[in-house]
mmCIF file of C-alpha atoms in Angstrom:
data_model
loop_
_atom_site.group_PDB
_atom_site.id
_atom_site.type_symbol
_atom_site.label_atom_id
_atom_site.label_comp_id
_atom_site.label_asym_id
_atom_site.label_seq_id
_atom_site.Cartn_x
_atom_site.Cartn_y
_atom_site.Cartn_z
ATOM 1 C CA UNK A 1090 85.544 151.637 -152.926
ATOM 2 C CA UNK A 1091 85.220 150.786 -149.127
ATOM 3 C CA UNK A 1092 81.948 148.918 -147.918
ATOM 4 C CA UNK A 1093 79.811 151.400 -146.619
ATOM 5 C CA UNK A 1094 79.264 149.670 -143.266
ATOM 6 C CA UNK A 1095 83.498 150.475 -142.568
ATOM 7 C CA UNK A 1096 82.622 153.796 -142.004
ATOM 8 C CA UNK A 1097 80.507 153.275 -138.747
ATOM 9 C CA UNK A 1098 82.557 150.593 -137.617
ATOM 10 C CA UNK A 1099 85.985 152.700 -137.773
ATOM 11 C CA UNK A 1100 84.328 155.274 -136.229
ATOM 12 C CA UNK A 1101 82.866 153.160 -133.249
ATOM 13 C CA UNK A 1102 86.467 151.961 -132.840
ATOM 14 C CA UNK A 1103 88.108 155.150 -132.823
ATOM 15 C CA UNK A 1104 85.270 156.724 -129.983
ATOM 16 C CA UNK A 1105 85.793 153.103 -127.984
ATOM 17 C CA UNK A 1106 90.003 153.785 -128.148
ATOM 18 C CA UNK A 1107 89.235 157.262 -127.183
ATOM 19 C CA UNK A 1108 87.384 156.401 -124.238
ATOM 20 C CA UNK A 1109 89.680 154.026 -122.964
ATOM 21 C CA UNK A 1110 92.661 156.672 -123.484
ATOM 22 C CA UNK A 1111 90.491 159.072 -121.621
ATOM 23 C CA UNK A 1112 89.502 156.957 -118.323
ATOM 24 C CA UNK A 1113 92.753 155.354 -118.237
ATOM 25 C CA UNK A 1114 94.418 158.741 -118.411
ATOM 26 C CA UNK A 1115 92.002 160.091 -115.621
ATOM 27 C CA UNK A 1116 92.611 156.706 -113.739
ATOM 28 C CA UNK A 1117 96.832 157.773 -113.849
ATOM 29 C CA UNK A 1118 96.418 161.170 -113.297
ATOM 30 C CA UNK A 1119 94.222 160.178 -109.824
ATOM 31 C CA UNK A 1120 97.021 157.565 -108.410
ATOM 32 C CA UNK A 1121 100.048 159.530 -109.440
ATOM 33 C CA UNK A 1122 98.764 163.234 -109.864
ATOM 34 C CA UNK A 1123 99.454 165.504 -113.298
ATOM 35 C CA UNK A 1124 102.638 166.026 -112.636
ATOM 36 C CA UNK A 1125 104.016 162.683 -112.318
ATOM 37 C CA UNK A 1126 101.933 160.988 -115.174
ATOM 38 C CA UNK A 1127 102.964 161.106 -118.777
ATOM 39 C CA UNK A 1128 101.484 160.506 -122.127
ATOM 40 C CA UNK A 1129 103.636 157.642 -122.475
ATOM 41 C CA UNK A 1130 101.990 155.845 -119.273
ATOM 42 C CA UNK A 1131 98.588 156.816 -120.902
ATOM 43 C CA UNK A 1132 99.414 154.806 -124.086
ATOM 44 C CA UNK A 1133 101.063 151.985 -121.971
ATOM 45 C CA UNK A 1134 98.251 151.165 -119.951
ATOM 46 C CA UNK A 1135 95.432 151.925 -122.387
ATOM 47 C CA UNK A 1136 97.732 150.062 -124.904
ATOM 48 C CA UNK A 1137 97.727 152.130 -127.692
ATOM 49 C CA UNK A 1138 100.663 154.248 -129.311
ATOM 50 C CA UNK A 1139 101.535 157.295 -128.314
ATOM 51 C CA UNK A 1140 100.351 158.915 -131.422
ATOM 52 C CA UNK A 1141 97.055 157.866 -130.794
ATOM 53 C CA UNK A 1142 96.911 159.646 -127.322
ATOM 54 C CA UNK A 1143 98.190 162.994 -128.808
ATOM 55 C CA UNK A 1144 95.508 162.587 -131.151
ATOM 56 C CA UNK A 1145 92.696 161.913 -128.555
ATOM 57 C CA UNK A 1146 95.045 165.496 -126.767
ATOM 58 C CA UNK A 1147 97.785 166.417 -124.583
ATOM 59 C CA UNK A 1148 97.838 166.052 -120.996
ATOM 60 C CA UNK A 1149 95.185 169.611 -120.046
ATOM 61 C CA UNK A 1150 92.903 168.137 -122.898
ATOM 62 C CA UNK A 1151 93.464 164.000 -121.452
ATOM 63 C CA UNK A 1152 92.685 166.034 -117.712
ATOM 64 C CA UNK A 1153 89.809 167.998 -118.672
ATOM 65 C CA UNK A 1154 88.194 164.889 -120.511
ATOM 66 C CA UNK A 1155 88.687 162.508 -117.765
ATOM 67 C CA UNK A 1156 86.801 165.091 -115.012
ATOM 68 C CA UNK A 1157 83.626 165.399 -117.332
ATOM 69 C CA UNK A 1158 83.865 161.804 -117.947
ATOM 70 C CA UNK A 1159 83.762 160.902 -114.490
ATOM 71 C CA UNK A 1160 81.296 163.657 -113.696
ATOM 72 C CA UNK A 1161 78.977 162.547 -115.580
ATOM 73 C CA UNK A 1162 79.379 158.561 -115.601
ATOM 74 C CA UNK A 1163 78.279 157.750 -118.920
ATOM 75 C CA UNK A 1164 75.379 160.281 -118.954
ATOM 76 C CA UNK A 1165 76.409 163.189 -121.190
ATOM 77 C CA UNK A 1166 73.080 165.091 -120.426
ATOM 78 C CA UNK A 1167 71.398 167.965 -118.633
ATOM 79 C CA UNK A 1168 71.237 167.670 -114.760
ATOM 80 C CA UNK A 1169 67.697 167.148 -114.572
ATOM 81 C CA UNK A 1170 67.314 164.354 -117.713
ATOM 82 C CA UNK A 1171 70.271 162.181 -116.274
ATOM 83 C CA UNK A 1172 68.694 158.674 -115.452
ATOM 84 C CA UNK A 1173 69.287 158.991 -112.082
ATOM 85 C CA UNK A 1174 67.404 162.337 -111.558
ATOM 86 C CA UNK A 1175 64.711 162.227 -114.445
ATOM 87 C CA UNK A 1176 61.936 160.222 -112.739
ATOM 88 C CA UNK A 1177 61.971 162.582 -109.425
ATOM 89 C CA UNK A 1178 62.450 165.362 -111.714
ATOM 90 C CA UNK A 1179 59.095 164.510 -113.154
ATOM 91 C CA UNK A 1180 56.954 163.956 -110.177
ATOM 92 C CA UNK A 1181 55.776 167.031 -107.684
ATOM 93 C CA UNK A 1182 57.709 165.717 -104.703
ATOM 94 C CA UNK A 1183 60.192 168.252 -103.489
ATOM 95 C CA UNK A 1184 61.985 165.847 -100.927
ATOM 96 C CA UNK A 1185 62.293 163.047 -103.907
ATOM 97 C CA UNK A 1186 63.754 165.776 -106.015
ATOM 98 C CA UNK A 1187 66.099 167.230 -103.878
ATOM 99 C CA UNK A 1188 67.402 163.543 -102.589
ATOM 100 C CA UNK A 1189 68.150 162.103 -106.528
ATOM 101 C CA UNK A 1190 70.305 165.376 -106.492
ATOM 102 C CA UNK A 1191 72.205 164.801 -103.789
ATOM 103 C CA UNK A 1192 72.532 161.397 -104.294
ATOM 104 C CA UNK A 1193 73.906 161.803 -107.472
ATOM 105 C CA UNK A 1194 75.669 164.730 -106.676
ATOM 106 C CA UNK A 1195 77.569 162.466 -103.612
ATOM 107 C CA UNK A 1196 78.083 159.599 -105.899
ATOM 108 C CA UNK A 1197 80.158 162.357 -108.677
ATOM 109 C CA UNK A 1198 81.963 163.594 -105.707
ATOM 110 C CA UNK A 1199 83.274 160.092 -104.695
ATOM 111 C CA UNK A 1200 83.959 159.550 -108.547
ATOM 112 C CA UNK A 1201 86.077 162.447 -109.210
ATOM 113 C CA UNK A 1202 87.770 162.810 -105.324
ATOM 114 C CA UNK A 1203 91.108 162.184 -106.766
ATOM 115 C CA UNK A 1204 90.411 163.809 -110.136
ATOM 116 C CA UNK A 1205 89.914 167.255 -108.403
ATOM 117 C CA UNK A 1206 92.806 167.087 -106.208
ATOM 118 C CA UNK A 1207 94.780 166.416 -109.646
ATOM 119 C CA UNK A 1208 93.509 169.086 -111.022
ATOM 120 C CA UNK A 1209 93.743 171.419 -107.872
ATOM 121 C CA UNK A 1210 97.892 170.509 -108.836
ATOM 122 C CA UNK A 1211 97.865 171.124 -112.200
ATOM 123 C CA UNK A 1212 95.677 174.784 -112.131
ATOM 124 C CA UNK A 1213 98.560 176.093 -109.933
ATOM 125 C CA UNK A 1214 101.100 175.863 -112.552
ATOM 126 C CA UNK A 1215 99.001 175.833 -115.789
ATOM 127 C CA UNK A 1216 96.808 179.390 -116.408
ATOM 128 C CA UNK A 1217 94.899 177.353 -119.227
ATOM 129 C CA UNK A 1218 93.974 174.652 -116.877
ATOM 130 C CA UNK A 1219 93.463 177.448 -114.024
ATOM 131 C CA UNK A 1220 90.833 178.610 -116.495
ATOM 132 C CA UNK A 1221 88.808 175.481 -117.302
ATOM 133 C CA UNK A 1222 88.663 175.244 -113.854
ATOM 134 C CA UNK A 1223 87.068 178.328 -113.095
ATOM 135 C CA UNK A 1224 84.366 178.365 -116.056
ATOM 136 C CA UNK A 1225 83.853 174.404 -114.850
ATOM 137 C CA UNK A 1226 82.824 176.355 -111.338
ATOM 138 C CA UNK A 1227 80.848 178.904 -112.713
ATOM 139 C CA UNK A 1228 78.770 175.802 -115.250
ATOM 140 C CA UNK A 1229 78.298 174.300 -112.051
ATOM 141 C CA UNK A 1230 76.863 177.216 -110.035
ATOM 142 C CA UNK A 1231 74.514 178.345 -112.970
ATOM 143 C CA UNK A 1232 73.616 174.646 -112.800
ATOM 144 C CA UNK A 1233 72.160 174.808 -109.230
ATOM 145 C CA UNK A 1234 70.783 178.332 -110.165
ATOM 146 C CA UNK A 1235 69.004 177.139 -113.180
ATOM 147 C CA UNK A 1236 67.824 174.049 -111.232
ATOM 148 C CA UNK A 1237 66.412 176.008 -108.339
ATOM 149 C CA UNK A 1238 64.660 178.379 -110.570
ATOM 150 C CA UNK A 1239 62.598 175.844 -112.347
ATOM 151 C CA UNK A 1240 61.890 174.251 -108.883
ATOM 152 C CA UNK A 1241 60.389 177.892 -107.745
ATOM 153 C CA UNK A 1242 58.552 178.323 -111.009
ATOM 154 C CA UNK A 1243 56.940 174.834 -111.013
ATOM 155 C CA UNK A 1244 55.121 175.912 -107.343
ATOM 156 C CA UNK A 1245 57.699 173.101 -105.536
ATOM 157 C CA UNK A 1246 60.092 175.778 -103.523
ATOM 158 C CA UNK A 1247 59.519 179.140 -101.466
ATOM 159 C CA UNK A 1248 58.670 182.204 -104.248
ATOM 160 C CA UNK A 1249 60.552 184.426 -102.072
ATOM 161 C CA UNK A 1250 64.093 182.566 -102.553
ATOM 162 C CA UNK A 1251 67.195 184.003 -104.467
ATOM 163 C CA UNK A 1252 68.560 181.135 -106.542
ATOM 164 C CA UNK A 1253 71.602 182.269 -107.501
ATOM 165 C CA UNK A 1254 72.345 182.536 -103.655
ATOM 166 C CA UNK A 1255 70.738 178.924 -103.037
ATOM 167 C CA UNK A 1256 73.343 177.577 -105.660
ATOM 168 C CA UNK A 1257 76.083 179.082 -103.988
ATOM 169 C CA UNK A 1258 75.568 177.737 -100.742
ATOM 170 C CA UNK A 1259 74.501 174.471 -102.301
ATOM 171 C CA UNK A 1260 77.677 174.810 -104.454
ATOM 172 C CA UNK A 1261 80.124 175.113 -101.993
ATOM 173 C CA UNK A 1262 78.690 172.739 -99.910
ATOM 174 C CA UNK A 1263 78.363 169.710 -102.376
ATOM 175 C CA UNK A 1264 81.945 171.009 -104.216
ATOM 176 C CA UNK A 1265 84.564 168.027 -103.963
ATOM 177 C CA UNK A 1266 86.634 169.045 -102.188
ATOM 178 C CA UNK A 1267 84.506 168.908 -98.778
ATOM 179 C CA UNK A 1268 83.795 165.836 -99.755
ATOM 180 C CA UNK A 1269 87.846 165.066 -99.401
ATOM 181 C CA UNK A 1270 87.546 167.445 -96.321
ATOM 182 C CA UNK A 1271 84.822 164.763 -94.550
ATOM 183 C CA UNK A 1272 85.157 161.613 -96.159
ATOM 184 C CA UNK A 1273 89.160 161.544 -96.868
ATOM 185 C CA UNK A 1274 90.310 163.383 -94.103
ATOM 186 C CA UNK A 1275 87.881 163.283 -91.334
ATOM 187 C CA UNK A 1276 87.074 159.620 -92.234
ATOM 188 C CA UNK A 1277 83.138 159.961 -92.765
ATOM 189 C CA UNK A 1278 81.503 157.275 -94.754
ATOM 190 C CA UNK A 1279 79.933 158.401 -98.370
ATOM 191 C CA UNK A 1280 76.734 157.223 -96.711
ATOM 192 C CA UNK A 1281 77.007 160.176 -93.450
ATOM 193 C CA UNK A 1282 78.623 162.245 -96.289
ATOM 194 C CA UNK A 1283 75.293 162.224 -98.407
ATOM 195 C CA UNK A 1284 73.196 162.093 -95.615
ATOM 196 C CA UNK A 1285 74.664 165.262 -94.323
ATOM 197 C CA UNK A 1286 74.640 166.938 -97.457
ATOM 198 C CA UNK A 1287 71.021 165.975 -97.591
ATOM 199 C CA UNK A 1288 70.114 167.532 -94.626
ATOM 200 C CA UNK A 1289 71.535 171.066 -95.855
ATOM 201 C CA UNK A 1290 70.371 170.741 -98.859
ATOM 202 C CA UNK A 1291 66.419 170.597 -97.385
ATOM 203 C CA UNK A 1292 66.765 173.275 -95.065
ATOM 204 C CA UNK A 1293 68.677 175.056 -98.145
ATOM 205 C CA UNK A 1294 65.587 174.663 -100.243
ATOM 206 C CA UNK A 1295 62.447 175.321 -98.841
ATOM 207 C CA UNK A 1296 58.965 174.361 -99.907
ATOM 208 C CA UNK A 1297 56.331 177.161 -99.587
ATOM 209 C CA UNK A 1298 54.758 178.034 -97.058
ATOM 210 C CA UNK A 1299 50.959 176.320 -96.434
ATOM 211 C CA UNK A 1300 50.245 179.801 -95.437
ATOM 212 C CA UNK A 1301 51.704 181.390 -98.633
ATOM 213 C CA UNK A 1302 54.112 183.186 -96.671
ATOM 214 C CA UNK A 1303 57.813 182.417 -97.150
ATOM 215 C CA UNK A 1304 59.165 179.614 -95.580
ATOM 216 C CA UNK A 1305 61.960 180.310 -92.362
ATOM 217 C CA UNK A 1306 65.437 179.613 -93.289
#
């Protein structure tokens, strides 16, 4: 009969091999694009066989698994308990709030840049990756709905605000690709990139009004 600790131990090993097969595949698919990379350069460079990469998935699975890894940077958690965001989340300060969110939300963009434009390639020919791609959009709007919501009913933002049109606006303009629009193409820094985003994202969200009227936009 096996020790009892082997149990744990194979199973840390097989979750540490799967992460490596996962970054290294989203690391491949960002230099080269989807097209171009293979499962075989996944288990080269993660060195592994090529069994065990089929087992981790095929290349939509190895895509899709890469993005959330990078999107979330080790943090598998809800927006507002994520290390970076939790101890502004838990104070009353509406400008500390809104800059852990960009700031994180800038740092994920730079993260998964080339990740996006992969999968921008792969959507086109692939209707199941086309898919993920639209219910990732839609997670990411409720997100910024959700998050605005609690924000109005904790007293910290304007009553008289629609969130779910404050996440759209907020979605498309923190989405990655206008981070590639400034940063890639236009050649802004991630620093005027965040601080730009920033700056939307305050007039986007108002605090009430001292008067208890709603705020300007």
């Amino acid at each position: 009969m096996p020790r009892s600790y082997d149990s744990p131990i194979r199973a840390a090993r097989s979750a540490e091999t799967r992460q490596r097969v996962v970054q290294v595949a989203g690391r491949l698919f960002a230099e080269h694009g989807y097209a171009a990379t293979t499962l075989r350069m996944v288990a080269r460079d993660a060195k592994v066989s090529l069994e065990r990469v089929t087992a981790v998935g095929g290349k939509p699975a190895l895509l899709l698994a890469a993005f959330e890894d990078a999107v979330n940077d080790g943090e598998p958690l809800g927006l507002t308990r994520r290390g970076d965001i939790a101890p502004a989340w838990a104070g009353d300060d509406l400008g500390e709030i809104l800059a852990a969110l960009v700031s994180y939300v800038a740092l994920s963009n730079e993260r998964i840049n080339a990740l996006t434009a992969a999968w921008s390639e792969a959507r086109r020919a692939d209707p199941e990756l086309a898919a993920a791609y639209r219910r990732r959009m839609d997670d990411m709007r409720e997100a910024g709905r959700a998050f605005v919501t609690e924000l109005v009913a904790r007293g910290l933002v304007d009553p008289g605000v629609d969130p779910a049109a404050i996440a759209d606006e907020f979605w498309a303009a923190s989405h990655p690709t206008q981070y590639d629009l400034l940063v890639t193409l236009a050649g802004w820094s991630p620093d005027r990139f965040r601080a730009w985003l920033l700056e939307r994202t305050v007039r986007l969200i108002p605090p009430p009004d001292a008067s208890g009227g709603a705020t300007a936009t």
